[in-house]
PDB file of C-alpha atoms in Angstrom:
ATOM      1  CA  UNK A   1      49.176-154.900  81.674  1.00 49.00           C
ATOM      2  CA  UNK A   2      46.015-155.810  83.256  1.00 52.00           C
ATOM      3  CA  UNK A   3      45.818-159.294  84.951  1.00 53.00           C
ATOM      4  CA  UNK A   4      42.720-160.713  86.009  1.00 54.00           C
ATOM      5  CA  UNK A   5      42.450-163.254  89.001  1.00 55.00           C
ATOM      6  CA  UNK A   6      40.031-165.977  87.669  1.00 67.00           C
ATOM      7  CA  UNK A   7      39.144-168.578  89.733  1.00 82.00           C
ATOM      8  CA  UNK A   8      39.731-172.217  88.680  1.00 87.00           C
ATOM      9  CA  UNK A   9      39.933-175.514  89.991  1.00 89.00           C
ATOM     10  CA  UNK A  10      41.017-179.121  88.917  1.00 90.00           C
ATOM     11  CA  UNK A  11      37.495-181.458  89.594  1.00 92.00           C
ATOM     12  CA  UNK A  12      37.429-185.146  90.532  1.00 91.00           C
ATOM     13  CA  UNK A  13      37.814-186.335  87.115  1.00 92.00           C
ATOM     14  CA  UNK A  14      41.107-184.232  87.026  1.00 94.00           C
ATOM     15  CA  UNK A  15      39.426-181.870  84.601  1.00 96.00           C
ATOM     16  CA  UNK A  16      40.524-177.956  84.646  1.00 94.00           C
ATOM     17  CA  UNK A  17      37.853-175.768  85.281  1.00 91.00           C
ATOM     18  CA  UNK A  18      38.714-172.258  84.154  1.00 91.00           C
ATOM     19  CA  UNK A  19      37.292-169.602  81.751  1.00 88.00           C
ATOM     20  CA  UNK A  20      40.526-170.473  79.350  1.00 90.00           C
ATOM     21  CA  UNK A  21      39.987-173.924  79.020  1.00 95.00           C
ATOM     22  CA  UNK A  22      37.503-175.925  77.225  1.00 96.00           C
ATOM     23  CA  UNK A  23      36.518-178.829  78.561  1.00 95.00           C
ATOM     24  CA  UNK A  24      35.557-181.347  74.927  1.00 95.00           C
ATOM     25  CA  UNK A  25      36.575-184.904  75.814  1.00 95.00           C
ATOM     26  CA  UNK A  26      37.408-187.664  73.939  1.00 93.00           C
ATOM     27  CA  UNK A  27      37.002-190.821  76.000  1.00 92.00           C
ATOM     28  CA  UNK A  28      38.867-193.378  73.657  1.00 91.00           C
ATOM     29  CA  UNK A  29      42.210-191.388  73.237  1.00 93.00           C
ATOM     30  CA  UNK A  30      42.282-192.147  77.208  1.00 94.00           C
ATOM     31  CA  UNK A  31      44.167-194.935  78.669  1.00 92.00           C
ATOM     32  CA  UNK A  32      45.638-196.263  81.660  1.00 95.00           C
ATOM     33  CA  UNK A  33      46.354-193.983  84.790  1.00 97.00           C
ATOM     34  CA  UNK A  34      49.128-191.899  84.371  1.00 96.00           C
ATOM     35  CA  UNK A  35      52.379-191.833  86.945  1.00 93.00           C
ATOM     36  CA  UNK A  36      53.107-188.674  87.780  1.00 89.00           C
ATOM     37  CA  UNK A  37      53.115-186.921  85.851  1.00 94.00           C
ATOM     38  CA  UNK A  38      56.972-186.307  85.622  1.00 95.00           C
ATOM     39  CA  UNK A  39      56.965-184.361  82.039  1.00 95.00           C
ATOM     40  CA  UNK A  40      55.384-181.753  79.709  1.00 96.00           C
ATOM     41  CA  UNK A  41      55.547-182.369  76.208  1.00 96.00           C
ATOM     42  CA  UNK A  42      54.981-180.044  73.963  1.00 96.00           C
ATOM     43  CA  UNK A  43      54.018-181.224  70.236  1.00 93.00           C
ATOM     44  CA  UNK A  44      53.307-178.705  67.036  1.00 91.00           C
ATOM     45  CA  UNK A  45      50.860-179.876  64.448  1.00 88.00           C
ATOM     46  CA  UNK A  46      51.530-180.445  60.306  1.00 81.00           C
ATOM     47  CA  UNK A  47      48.078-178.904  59.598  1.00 78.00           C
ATOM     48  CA  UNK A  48      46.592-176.091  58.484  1.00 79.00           C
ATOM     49  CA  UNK A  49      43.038-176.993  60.061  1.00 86.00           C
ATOM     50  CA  UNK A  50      41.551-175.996  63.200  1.00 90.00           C
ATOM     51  CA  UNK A  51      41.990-177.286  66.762  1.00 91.00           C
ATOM     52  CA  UNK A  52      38.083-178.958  66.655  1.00 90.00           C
ATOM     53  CA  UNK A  53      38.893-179.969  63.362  1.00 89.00           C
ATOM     54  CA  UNK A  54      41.972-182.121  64.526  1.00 87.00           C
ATOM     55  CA  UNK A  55      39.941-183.279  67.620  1.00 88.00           C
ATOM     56  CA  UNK A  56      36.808-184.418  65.510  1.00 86.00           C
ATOM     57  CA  UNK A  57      37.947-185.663  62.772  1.00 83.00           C
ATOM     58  CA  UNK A  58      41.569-187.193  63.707  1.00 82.00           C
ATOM     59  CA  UNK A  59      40.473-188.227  67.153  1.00 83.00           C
ATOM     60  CA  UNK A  60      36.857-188.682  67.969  1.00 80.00           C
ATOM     61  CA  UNK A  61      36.106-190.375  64.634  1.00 76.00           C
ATOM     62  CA  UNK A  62      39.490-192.249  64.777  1.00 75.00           C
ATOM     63  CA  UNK A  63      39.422-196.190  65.181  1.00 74.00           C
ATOM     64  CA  UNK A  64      42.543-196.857  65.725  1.00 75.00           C
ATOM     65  CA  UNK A  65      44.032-194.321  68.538  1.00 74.00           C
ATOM     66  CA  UNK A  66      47.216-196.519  69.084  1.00 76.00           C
ATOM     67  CA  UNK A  67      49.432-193.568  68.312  1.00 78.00           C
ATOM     68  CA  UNK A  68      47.197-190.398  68.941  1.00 86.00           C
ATOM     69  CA  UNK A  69      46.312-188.097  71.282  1.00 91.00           C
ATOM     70  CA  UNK A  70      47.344-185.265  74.104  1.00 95.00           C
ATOM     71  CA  UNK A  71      45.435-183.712  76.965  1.00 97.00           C
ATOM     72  CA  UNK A  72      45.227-180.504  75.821  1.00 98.00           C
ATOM     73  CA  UNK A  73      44.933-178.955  72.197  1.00 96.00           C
ATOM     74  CA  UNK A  74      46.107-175.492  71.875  1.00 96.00           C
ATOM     75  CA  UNK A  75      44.351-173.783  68.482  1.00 95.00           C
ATOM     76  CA  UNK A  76      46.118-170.906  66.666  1.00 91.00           C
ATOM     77  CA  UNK A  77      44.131-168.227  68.306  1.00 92.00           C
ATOM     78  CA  UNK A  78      45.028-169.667  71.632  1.00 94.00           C
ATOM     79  CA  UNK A  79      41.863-171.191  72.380  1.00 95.00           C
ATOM     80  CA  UNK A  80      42.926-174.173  74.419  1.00 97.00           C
ATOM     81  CA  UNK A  81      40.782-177.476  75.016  1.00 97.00           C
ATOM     82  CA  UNK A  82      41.449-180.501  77.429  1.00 97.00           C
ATOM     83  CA  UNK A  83      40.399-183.850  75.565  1.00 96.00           C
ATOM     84  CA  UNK A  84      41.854-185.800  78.262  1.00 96.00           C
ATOM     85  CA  UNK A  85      41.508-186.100  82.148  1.00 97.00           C
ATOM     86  CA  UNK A  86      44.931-185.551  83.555  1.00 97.00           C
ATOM     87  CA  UNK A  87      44.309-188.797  85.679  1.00 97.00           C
ATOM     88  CA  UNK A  88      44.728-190.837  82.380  1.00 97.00           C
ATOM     89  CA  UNK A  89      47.926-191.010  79.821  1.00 96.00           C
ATOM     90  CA  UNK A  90      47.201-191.123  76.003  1.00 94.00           C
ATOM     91  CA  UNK A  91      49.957-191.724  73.419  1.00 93.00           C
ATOM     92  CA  UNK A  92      51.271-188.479  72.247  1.00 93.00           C
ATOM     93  CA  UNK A  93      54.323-190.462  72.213  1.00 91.00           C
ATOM     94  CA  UNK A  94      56.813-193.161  69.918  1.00 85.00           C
ATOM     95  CA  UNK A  95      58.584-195.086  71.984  1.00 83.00           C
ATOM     96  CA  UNK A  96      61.494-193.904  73.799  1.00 85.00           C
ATOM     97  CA  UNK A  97      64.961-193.465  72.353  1.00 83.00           C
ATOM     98  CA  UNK A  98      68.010-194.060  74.921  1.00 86.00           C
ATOM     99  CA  UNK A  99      69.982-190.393  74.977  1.00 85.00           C
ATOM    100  CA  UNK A 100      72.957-191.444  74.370  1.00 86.00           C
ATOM    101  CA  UNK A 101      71.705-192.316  70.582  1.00 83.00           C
ATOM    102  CA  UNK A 102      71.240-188.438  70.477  1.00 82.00           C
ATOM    103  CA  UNK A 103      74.167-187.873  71.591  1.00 85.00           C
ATOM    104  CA  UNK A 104      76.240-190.142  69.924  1.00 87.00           C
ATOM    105  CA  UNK A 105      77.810-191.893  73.351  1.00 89.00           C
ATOM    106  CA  UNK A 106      76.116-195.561  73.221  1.00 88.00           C
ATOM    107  CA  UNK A 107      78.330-197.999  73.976  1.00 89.00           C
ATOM    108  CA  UNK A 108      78.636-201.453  71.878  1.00 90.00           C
ATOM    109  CA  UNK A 109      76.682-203.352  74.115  1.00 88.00           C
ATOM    110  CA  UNK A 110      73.541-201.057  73.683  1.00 85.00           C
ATOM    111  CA  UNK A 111      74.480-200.500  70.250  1.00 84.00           C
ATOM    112  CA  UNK A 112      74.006-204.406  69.418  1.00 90.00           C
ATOM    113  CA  UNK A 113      70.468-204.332  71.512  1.00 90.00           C
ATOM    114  CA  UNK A 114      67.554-204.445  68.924  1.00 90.00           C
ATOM    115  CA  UNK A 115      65.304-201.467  69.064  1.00 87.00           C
ATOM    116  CA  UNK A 116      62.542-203.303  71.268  1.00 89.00           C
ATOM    117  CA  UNK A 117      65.561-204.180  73.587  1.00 91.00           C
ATOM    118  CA  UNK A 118      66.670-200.753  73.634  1.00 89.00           C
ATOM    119  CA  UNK A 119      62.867-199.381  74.341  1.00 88.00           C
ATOM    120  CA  UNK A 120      62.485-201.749  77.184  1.00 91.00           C
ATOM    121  CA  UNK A 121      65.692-201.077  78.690  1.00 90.00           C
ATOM    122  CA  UNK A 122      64.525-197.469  78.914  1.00 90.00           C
ATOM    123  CA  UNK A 123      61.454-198.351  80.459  1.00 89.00           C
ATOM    124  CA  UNK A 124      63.497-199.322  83.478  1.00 92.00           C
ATOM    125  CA  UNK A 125      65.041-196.597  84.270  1.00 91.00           C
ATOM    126  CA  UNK A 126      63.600-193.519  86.249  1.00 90.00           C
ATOM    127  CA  UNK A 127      62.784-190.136  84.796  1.00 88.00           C
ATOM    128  CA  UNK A 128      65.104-188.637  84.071  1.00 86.00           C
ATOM    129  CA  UNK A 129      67.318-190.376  83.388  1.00 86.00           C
ATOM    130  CA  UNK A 130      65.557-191.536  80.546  1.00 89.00           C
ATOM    131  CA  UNK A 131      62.939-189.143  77.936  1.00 91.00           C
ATOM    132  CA  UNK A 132      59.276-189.361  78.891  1.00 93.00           C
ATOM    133  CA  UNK A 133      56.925-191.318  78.140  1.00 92.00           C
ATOM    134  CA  UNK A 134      53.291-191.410  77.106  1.00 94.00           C
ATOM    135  CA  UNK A 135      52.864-193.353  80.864  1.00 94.00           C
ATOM    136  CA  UNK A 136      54.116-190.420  82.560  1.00 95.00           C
ATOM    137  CA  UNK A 137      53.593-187.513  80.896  1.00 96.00           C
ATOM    138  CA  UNK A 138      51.606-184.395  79.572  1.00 98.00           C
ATOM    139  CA  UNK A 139      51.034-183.907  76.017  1.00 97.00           C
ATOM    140  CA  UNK A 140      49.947-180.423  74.369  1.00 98.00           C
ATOM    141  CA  UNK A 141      49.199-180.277  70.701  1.00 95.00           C
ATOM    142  CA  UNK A 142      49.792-176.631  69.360  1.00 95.00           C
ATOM    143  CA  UNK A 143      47.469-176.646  66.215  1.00 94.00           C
ATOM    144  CA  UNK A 144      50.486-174.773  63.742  1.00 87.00           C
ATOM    145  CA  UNK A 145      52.074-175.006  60.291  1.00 76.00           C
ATOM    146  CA  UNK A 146      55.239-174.537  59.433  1.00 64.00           C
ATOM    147  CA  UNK A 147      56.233-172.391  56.245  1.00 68.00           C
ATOM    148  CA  UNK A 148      60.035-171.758  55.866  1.00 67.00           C
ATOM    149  CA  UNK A 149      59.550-168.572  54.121  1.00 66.00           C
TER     150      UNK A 149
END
């Protein structure tokens, strides 16, 4: 196995600089500073297209970016690209679930919150104790489809 000692760097605007990563960003997936960050989530794609193909056409062209976006995009052939400056957040998330709805453990009292009750309780509590969120975390987009066969 060879490995080979590259030299990279993060630069003001909390961009990577290394021969791996391409630097294309998108200023208006980028939102507020991010806290942290606490997380790393890792999304997979429903497309068959290209990594530039989701960025440009999905994102850059995109008007509405409410619910869209990650900081790096991660293209079949590995070729990996950082649309967003790790000092921002972008929303590669929903909102947050409470665990214990995974897990089946809620109690009545949560269970008769409404969703938006639920969310903001969430919000309260401190990673991790609760899932991440788009606030205070990392999002990857893996560029994949899945086929069953």
């Amino acid at each position: 196995m060879n490995i080979v000692n590259k030299k990279s760097y993060i630069n003001k605007k909390e961009f990577i600089y290394s021969d791996s990563i391409i630097q294309y960003q998108v200023k208006n997936l980028e939102r507020g500073n991010i806290i942290g960050p606490n997380a790393i989530v890792l999304h997979r794609t429903f497309s068959k297209g290209s990594a530039i193909s989701l960025i440009e056409n999905s994102w850059k062209s995109s008007r509405n970016t409410d619910n869209i976006g990650a900081h790096f995009v991660i293209d079949k052939d590995g070729t990996t690209y950082q649309v967003i400056s790790l000092k921002k957040y972008a929303n590669h998330l929903g909102k947050i679930r409470p665990r214990c709805a995974l897990t089946g453990s809620c109690d009545s009292t949560y269970k008769s919150k409404t969703l938006r009750e639920q969310y903001l309780s969430e919000l309260k509590k401190d990673y991790p104790e609760r899932y991440p969120y788009n606030q205070d975390s990392i999002g990857i987009e893996v560029v994949a489809w899945y086929d069953e066969k």
